[in-house]
GROMACS .gro file of C-alpha atoms in nm:
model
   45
    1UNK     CA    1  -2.793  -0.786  12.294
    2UNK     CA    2  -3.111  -0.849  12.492
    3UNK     CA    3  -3.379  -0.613  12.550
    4UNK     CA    4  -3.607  -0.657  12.866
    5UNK     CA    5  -3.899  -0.554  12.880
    6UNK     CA    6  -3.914  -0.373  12.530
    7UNK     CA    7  -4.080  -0.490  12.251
    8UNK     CA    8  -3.957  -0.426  11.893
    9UNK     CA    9  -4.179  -0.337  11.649
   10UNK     CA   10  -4.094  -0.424  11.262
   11UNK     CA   11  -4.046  -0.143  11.042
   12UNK     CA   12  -4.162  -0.050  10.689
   13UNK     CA   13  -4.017   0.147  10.403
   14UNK     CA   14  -4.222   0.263  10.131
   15UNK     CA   15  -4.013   0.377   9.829
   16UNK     CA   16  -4.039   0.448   9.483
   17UNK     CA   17  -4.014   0.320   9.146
   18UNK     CA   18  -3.614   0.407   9.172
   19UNK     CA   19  -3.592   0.220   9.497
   20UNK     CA   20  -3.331  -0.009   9.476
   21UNK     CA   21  -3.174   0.078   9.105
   22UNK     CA   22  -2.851   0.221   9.087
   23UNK     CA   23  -2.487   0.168   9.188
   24UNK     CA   24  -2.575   0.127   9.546
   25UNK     CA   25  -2.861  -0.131   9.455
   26UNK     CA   26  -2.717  -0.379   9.652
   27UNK     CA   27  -2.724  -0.169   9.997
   28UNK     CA   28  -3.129  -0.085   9.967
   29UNK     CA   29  -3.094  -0.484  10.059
   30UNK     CA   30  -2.844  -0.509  10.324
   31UNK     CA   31  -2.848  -0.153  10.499
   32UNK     CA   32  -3.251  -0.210  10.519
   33UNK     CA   33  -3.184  -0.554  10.679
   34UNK     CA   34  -2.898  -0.419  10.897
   35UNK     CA   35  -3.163  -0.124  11.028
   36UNK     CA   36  -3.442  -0.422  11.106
   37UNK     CA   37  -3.684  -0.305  10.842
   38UNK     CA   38  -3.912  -0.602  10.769
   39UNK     CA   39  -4.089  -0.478  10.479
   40UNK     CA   40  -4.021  -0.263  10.177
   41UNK     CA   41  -4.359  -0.110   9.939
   42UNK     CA   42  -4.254   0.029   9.598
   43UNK     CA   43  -4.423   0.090   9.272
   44UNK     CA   44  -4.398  -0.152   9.034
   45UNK     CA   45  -4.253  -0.081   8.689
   0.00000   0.00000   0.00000
């Protein structure tokens, strides 16, 4: 699907220290990828 004239911007996701831990770990990768986030922030632990 093409877009003319429209520029997409990338998008961020800042989370928490719990970002990304429990049974639905793997789907913080994939459903952030399938939205076109870029980037995810979260505190280290």
């Amino acid at each position: 699907m093409k877009h003319k004239g429209r520029r997409r911007r990338p998008l961020v996701v800042i989370g928490g220290k719990e970002y990304g831990t429990g049974s639905s770990r793997d789907w913080a990768a994939k459903g952030t990828i399938l939205l076109g986030v870029r980037m995810v922030i979260v505190e280290s632990v």
